[in-house]
CSV table of C-alpha atoms in Angstrom, one decimal:
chain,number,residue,atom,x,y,z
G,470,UNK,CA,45.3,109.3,91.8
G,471,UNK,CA,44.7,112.8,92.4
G,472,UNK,CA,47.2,115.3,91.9
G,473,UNK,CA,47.1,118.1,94.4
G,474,UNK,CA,49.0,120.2,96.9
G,475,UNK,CA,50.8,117.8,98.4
G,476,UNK,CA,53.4,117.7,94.8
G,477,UNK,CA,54.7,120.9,95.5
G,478,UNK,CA,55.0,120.0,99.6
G,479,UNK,CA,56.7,117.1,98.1
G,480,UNK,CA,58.8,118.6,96.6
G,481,UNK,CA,59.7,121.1,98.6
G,482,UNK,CA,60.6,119.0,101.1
G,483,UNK,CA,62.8,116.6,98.8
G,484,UNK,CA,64.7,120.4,97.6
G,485,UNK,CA,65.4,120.6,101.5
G,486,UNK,CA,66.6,117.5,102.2
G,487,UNK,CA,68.8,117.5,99.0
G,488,UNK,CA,70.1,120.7,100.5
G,489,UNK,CA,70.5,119.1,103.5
G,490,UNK,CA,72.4,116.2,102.1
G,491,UNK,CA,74.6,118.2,99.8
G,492,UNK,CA,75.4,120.7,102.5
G,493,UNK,CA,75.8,119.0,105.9
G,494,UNK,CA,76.1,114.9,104.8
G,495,UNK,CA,78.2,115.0,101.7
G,496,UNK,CA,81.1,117.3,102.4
G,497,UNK,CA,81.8,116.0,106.0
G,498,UNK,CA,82.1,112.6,104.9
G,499,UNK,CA,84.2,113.1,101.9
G,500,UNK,CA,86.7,115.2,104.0
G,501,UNK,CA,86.6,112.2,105.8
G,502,UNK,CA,87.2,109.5,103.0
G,503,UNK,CA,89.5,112.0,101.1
G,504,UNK,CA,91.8,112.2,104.4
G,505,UNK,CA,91.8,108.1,104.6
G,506,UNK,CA,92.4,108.1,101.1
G,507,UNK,CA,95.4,110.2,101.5
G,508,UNK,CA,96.6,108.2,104.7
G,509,UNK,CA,96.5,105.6,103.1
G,510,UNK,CA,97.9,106.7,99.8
G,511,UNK,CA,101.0,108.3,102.1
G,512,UNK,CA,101.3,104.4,103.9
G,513,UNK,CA,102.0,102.9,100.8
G,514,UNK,CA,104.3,105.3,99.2
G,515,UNK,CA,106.0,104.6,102.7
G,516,UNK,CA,106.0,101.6,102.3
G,517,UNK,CA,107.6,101.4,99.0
G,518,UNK,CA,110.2,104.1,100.1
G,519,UNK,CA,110.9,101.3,103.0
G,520,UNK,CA,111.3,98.8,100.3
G,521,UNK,CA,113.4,100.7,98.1
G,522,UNK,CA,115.7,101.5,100.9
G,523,UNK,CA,115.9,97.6,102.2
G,524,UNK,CA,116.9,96.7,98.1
G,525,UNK,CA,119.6,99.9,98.7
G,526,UNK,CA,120.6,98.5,101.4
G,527,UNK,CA,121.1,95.0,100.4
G,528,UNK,CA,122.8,96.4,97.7
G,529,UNK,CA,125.3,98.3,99.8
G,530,UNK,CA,125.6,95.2,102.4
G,531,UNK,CA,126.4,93.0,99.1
G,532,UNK,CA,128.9,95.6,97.8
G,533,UNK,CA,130.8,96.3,101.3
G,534,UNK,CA,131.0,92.0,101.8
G,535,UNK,CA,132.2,92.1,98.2
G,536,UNK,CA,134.9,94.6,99.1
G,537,UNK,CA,135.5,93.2,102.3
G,538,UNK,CA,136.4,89.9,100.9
G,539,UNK,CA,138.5,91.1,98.7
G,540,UNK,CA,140.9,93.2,101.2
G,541,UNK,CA,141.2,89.6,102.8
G,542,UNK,CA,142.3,88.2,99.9
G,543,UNK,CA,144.7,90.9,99.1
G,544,UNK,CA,145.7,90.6,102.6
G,545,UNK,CA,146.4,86.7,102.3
G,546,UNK,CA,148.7,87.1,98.8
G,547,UNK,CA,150.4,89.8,100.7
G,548,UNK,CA,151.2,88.2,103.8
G,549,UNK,CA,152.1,85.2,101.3
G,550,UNK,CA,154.6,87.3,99.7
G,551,UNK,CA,156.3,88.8,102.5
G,552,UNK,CA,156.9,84.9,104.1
G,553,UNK,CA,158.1,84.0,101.0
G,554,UNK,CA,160.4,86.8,101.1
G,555,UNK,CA,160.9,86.7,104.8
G,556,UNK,CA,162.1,83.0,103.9
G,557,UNK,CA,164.0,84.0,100.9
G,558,UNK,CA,165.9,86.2,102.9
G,559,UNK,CA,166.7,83.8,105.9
G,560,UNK,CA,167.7,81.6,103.2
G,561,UNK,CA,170.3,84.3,101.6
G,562,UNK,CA,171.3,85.6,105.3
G,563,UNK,CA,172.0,81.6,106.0
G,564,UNK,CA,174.2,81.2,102.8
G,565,UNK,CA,175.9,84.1,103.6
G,566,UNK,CA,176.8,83.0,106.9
G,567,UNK,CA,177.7,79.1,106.3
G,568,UNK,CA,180.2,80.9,103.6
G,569,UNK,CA,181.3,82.9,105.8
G,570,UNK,CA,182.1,80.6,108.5
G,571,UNK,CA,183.3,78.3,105.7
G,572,UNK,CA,185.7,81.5,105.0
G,573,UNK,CA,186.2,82.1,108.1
G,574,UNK,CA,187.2,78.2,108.7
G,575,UNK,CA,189.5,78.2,105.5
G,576,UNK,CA,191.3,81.1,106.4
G,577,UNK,CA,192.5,79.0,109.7
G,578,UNK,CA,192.9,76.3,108.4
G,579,UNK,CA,195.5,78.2,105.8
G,580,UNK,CA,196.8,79.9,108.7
G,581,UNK,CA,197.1,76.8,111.0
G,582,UNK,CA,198.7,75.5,107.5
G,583,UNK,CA,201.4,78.2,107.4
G,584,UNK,CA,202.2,78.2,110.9
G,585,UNK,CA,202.7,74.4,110.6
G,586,UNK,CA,205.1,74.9,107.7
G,587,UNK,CA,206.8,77.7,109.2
G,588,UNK,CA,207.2,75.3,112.5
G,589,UNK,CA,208.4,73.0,110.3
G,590,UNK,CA,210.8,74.8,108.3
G,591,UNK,CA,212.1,76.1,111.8
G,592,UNK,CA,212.6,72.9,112.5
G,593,UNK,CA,214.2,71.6,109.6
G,594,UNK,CA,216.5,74.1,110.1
G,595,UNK,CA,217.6,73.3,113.8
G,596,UNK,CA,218.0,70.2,112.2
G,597,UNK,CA,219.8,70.8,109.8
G,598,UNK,CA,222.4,73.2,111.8
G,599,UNK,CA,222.3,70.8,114.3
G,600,UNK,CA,223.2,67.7,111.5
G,601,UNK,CA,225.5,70.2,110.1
G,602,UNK,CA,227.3,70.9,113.8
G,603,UNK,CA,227.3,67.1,114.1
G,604,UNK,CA,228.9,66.5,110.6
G,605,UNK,CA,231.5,69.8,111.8
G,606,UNK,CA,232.6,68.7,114.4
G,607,UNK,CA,232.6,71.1,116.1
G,608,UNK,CA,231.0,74.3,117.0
G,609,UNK,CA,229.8,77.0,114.4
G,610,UNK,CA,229.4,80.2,115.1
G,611,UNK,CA,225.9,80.6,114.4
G,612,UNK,CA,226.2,84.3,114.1
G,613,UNK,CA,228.6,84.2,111.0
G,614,UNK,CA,226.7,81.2,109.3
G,615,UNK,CA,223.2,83.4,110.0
G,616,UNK,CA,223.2,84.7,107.1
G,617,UNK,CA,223.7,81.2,105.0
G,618,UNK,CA,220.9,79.5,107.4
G,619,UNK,CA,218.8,82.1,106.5
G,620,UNK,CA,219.3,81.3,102.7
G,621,UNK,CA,218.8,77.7,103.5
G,622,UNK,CA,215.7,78.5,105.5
G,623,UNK,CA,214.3,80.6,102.4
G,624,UNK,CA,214.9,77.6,100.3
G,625,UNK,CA,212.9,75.1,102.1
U,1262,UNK,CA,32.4,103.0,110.3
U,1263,UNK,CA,32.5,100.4,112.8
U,1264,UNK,CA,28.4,100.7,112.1
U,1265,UNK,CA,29.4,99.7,108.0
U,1266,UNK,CA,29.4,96.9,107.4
U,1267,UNK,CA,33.5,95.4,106.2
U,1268,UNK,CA,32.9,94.5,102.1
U,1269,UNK,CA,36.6,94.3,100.0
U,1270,UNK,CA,35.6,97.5,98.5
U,1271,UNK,CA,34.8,99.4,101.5
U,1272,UNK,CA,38.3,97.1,102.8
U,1273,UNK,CA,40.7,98.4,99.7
U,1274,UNK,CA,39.2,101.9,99.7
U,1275,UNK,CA,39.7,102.3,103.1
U,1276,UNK,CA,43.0,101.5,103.1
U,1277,UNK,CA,43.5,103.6,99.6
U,1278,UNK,CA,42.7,106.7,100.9
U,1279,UNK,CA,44.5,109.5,102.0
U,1280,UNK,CA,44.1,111.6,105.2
U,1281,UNK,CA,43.5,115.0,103.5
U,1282,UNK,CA,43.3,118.7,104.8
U,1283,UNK,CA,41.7,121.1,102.8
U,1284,UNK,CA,43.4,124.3,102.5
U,1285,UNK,CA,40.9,126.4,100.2
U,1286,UNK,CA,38.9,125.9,97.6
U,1287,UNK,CA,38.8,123.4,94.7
U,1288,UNK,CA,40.0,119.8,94.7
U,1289,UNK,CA,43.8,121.0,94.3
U,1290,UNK,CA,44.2,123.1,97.6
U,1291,UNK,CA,43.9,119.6,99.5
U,1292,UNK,CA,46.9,118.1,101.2
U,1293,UNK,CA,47.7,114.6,101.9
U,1294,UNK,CA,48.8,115.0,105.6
U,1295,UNK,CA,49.8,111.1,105.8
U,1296,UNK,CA,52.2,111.3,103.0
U,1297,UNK,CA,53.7,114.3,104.1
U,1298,UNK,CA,54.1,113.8,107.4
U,1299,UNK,CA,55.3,109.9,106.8
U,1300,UNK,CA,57.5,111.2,104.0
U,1301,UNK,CA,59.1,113.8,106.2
U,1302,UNK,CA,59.2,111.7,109.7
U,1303,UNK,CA,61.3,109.2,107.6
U,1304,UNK,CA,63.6,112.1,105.5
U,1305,UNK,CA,64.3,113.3,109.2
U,1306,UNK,CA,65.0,110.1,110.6
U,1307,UNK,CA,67.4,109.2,107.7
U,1308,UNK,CA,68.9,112.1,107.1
U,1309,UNK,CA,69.5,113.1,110.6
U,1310,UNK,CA,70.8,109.4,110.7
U,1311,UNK,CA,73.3,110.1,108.4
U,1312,UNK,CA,74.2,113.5,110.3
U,1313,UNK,CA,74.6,112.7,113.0
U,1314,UNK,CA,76.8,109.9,112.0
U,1315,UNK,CA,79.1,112.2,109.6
U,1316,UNK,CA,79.7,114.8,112.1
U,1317,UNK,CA,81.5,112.9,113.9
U,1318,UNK,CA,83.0,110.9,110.9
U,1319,UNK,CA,86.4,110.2,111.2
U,1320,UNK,CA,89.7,109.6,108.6
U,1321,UNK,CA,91.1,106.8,110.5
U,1322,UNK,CA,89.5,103.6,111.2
U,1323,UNK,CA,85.6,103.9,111.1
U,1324,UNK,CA,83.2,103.0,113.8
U,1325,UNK,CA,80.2,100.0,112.3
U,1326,UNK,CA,78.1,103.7,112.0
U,1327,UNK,CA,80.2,105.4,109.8
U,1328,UNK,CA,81.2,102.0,107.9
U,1329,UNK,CA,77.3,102.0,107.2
U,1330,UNK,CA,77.2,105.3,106.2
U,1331,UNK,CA,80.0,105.3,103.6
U,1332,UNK,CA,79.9,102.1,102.2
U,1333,UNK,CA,75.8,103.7,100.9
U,1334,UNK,CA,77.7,106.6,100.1
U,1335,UNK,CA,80.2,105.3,98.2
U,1336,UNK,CA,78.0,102.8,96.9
U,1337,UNK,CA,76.0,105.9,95.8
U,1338,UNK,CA,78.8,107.7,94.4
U,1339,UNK,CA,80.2,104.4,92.3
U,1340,UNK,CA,77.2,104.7,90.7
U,1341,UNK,CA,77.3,108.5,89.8
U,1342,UNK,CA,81.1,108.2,88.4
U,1343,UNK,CA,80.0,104.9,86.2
U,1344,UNK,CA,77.3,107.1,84.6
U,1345,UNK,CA,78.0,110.7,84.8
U,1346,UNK,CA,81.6,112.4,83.8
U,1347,UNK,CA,82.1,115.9,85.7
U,1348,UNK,CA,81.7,117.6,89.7
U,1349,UNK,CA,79.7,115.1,91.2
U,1350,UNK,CA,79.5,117.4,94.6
U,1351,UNK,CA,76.2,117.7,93.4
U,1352,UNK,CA,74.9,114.7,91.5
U,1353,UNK,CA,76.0,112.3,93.9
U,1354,UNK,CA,74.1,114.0,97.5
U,1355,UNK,CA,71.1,114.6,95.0
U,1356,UNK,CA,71.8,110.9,93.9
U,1357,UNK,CA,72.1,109.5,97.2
U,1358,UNK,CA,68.7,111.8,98.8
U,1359,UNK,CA,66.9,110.3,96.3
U,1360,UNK,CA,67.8,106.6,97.4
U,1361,UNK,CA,67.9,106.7,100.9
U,1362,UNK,CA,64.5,108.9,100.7
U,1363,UNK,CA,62.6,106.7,98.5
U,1364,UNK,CA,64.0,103.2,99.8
U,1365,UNK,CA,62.6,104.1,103.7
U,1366,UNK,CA,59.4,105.8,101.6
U,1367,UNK,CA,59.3,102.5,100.0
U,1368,UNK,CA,60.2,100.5,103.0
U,1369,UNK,CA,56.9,101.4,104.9
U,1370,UNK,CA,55.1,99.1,103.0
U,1371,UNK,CA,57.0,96.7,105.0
U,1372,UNK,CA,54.9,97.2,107.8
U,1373,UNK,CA,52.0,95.2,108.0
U,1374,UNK,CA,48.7,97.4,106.9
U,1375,UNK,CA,46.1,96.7,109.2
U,1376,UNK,CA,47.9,96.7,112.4
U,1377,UNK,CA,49.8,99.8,110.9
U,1378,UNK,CA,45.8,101.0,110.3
U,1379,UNK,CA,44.9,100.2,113.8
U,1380,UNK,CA,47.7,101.8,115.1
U,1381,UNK,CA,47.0,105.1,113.1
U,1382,UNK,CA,43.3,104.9,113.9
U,1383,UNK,CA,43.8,104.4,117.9
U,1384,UNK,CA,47.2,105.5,118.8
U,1385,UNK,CA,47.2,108.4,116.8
U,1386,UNK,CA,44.1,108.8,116.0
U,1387,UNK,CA,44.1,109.0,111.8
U,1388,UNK,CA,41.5,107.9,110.2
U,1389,UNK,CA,42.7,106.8,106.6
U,1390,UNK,CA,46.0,107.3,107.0
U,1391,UNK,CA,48.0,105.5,104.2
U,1392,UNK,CA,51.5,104.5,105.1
U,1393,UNK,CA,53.6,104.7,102.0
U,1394,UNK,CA,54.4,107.6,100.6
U,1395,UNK,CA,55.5,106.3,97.3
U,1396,UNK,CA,52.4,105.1,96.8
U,1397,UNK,CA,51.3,108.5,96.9
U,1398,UNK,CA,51.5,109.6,92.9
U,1399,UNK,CA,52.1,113.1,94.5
U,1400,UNK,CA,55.2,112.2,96.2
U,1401,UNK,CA,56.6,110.1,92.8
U,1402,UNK,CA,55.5,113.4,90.8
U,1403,UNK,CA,57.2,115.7,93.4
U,1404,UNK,CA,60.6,113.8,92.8
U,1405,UNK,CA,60.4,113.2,89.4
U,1406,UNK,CA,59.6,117.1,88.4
U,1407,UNK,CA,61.9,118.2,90.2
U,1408,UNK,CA,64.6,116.4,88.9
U,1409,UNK,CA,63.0,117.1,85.8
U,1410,UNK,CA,63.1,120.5,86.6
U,1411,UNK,CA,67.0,120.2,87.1
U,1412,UNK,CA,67.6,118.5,84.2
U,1413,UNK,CA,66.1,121.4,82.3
U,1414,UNK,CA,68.2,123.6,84.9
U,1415,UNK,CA,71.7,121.9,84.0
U,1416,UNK,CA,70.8,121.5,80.6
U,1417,UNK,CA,70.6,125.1,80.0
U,1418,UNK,CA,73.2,126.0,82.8
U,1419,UNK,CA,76.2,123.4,80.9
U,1420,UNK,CA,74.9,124.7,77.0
U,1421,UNK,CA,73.8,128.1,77.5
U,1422,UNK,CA,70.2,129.1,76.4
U,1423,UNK,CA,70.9,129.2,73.3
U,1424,UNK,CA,72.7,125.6,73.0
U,1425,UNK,CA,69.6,124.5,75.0
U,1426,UNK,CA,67.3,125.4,72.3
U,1427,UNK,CA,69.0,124.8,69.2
U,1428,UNK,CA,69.5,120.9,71.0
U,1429,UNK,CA,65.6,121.2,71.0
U,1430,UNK,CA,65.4,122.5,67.7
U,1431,UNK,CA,67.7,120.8,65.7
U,1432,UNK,CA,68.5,117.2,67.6
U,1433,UNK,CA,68.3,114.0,67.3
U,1434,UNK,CA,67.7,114.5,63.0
U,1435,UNK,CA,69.3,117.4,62.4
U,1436,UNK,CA,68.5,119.9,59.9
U,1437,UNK,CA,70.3,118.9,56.8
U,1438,UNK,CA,69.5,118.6,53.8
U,1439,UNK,CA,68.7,122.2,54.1
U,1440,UNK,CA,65.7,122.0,51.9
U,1441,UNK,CA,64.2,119.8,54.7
U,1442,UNK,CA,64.9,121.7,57.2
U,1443,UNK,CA,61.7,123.4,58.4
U,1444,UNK,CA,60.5,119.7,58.7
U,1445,UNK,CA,63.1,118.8,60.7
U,1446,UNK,CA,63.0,121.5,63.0
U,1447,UNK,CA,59.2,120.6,63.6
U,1448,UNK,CA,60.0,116.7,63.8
U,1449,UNK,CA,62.9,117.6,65.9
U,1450,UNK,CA,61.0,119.6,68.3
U,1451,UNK,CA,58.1,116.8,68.6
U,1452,UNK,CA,60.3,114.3,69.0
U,1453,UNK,CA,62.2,116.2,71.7
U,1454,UNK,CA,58.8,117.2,73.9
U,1455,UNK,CA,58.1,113.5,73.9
U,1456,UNK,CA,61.4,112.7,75.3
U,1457,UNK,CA,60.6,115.7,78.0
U,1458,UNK,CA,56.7,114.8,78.8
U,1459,UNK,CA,57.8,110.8,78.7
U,1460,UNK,CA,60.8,111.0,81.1
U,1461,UNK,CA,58.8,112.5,84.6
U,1462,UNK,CA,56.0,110.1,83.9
U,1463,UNK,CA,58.1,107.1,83.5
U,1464,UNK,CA,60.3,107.9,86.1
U,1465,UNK,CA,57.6,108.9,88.5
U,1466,UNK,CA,54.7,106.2,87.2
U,1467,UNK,CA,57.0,102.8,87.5
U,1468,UNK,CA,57.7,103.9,91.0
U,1469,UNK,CA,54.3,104.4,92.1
U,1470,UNK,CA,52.8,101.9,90.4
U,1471,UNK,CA,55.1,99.1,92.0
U,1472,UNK,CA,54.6,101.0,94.8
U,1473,UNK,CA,50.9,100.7,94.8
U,1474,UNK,CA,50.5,97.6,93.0
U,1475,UNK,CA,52.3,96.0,95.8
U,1476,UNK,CA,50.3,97.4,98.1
U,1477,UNK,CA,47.1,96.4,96.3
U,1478,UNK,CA,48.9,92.9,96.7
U,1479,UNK,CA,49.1,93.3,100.2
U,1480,UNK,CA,45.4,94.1,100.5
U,1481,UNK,CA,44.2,91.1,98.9
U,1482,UNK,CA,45.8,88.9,100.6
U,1483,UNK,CA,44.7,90.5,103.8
U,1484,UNK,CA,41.5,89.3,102.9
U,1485,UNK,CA,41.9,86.0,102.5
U,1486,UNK,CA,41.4,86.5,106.4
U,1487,UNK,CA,37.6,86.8,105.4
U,1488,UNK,CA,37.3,83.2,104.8
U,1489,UNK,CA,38.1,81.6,108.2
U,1490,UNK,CA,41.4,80.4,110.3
U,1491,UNK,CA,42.4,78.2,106.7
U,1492,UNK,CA,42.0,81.4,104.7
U,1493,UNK,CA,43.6,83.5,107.5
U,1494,UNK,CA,46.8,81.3,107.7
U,1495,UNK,CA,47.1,80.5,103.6
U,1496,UNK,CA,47.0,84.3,103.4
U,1497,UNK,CA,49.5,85.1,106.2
U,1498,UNK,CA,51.9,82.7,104.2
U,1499,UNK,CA,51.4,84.3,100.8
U,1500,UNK,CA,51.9,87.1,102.5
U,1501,UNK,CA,54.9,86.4,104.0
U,1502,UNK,CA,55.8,85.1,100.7
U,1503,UNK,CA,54.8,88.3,98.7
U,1504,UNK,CA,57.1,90.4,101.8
U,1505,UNK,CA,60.1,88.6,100.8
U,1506,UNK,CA,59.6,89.3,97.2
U,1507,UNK,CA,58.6,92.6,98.1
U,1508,UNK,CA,62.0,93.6,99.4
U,1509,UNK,CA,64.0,93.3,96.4
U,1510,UNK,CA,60.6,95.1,95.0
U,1511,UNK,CA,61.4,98.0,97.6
U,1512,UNK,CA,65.4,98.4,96.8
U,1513,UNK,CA,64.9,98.2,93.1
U,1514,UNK,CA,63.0,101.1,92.7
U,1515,UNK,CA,64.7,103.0,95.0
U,1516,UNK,CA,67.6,101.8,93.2
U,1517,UNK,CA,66.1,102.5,90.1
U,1518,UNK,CA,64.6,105.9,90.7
U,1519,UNK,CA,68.3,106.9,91.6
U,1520,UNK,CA,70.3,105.8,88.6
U,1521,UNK,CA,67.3,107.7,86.3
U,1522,UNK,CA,67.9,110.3,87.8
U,1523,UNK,CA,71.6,110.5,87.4
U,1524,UNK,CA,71.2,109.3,83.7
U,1525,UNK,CA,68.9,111.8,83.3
U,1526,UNK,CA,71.2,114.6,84.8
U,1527,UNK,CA,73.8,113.3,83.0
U,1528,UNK,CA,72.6,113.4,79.7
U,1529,UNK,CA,71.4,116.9,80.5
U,1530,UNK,CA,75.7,117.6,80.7
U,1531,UNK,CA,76.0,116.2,77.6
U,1532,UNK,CA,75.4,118.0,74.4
U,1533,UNK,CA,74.2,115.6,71.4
């Protein structure tokens, strides 16, 4: 255990390797490991940036089927409404027309009535001039008994 | 010395002794050539390792190289941020020189000593040339004043000179009550040159003596190979034995030598 020259070439040949090591080891590796770390640190912020947009877009996808199935529903009631209306409407137009017709049918039937009476009373009143020629005798001048035929005739 | 005859003193010494070059007078102008040339070989190896590695280090997905590499220096650097608070762009190279340096220093005592002898002596021909350079108390010294002499660099770098002193002056007691006080400064400085003198020697003595005490081990066991083929296989298992243990020997006090020395620079941030 003799202490001699060789400390201080110890020594100076540890200062030179720490310079070494410090100077030429250290900082190339850390750039190295710093860059990783940061690669690695910008992968998972990605990463949660892509799973922040997947949630948004669930979200959105939820919302829009939401919306979606509403505007069907809407739809449906709608369309609902406008066949009930659609057969409300046939229903009126239908009434309208069987009273119509049944109008319509009346009216000819009135018509067909008043003809009927008038061919009646027409006849009636030949008959009557004609029972009234037989009971005569003889012939009338149906000119100058127009006038009381007619009053007959408006009688009947 | 193949004329001596082999006694365990002559075996122990021989292997305890350093290849020195004397460089001028006096017994301090001597330099251990083994230690400093093993020391640097390995610093070279490891640190040109690690160089060659990072140059080409890359931020995507790393090669098995540069996994190596940063998974010490992070391991390294985990350390450093668990114990010291501040820029580690310093601390933690310093931190990890220290243990990769001292775990391959350390390592050599893996290799087995009298083939690693043999080698040295006819290879390259070294007489005496002693493998580990942590067994070397220069080397241990070496590291620990220096980052002693950091310590004492930060400390006064971080507090100022003046903060520096009055820590020295007037820590851990205090100098109240005031009438006390010229005691306290006195106690105060004792107690705080203790703390100085203590801290290199402990942190430079537990290395090299587990260093060296292994080593001793290693020895010994080598010569059961004195007492026959029995001897020569019982001590070739304890050997064997005393490797294995001697691993977690090895990374301990490399592991060991580093966090000191970050507690020590740390505390040297710190004002009391």
């Amino acid at each position: 255990m003799n202490i001699n020259l060789t400390l201080l070439s110890q020594a100076a040949t540890f200062a030179i390797f720490i310079w070494f090591t410090a100077k030429f080891v250290w900082p190339f590796l850390m750039r190295a490991i710093e860059a990783r770390q940061k690669h690695i640190a910008d992968g998972l912020a990605a990463a949660e940036r892509g799973r922040q947009d997947l949630e948004l877009a669930a979200q959105r996808t939820a919302e829009m089927l939401r919306e979606a199935r509403n505007q069907a529903q809407d739809a449906l009631a709608q369309a609902d409404k406008r066949a009930a209306q659609i057969i409300d409407e046939a229903k009126n137009t239908a009434r309208a027309e069987g009273e119509r017709l049944l109008a319509g049918a009346k009216a000819e039937i009135d018509q067909e009535i008043a003809r009927a009476r008038e061919m009646l009373r027409t006849q009636v009143a030949m008959l009557a001039v004609a029972g009234a020629e037989q009971i005569l005798k003889r012939e009338v001048d149906a000119k100058a008994h127009a006038d009381l035929l007619a009053s007959v005739q408006a009688q009947l | 010395m193949a004329a001596q005859e082999l006694t365990p003193t002559a075996y122990v010494g021989h292997h305890l002794t350093n290849r020195t070059i004397s460089l001028g007078e006096g017994p301090f102008w001597t330099l251990h050539l083994d230690t400093l040339v093993t020391s640097v070989l390995l610093g070279v190896v490891g640190f040109g390792f690690m160089w060659w590695v990072v140059r080409g280090a890359t931020s995507g997905v790393p090669g098995r190289r540069q996994a190596f590499v940063e998974l010490l220096v992070e391991f390294v650097d985990d350390q450093v941020k668990g114990i010291f608070h501040g820029n580690r762009s310093f601390i933690t190279p310093l931190a990890l020189t220290v243990f990769v340096w001292v775990l391959l220093m350390n390592a050599m005592d893996f290799l087995p000593i009298d083939i690693m002898a043999w080698l040295y002596e006819n290879i390259f021909h070294q007489h005496n040339w002693k493998g580990v350079p942590t067994a070397d108390v220069n080397t241990t010294f070496a590291l620990a004043l220096s980052v002693w002499t950091l310590m004492i660099f930060y400390g006064v770098k971080v507090k100022g000179a003046g903060g520096w002193l009055h820590e020295i002056f007037c820590a851990p007691f205090g100098v109240k009550p005031l009438w006390l006080a010229p005691l306290l400064l006195v106690f105060n400085l004792l107690f705080n040159l203790v703390e100085y003198v203590s801290k290199p020697l402990s942190h430079s003595l537990r290395l090299y003596g587990n260093m060296y005490a292994g080593e001793i081990i290693f020895m010994l066991l080598g010569m059961w190979a004195a007492t026959g083929l029995a001897g020569t296989v019982l001590g070739a298992i304890l050997g064997a034995g005393w490797a294995i243990f001697h691993i977690l020997i090895v990374v301990l006090q490399a592991f060991i030598f580093m966090v000191l020395t970050i507690v020590y620079l740390s505390m040297a941030h710190e004002s009391h």
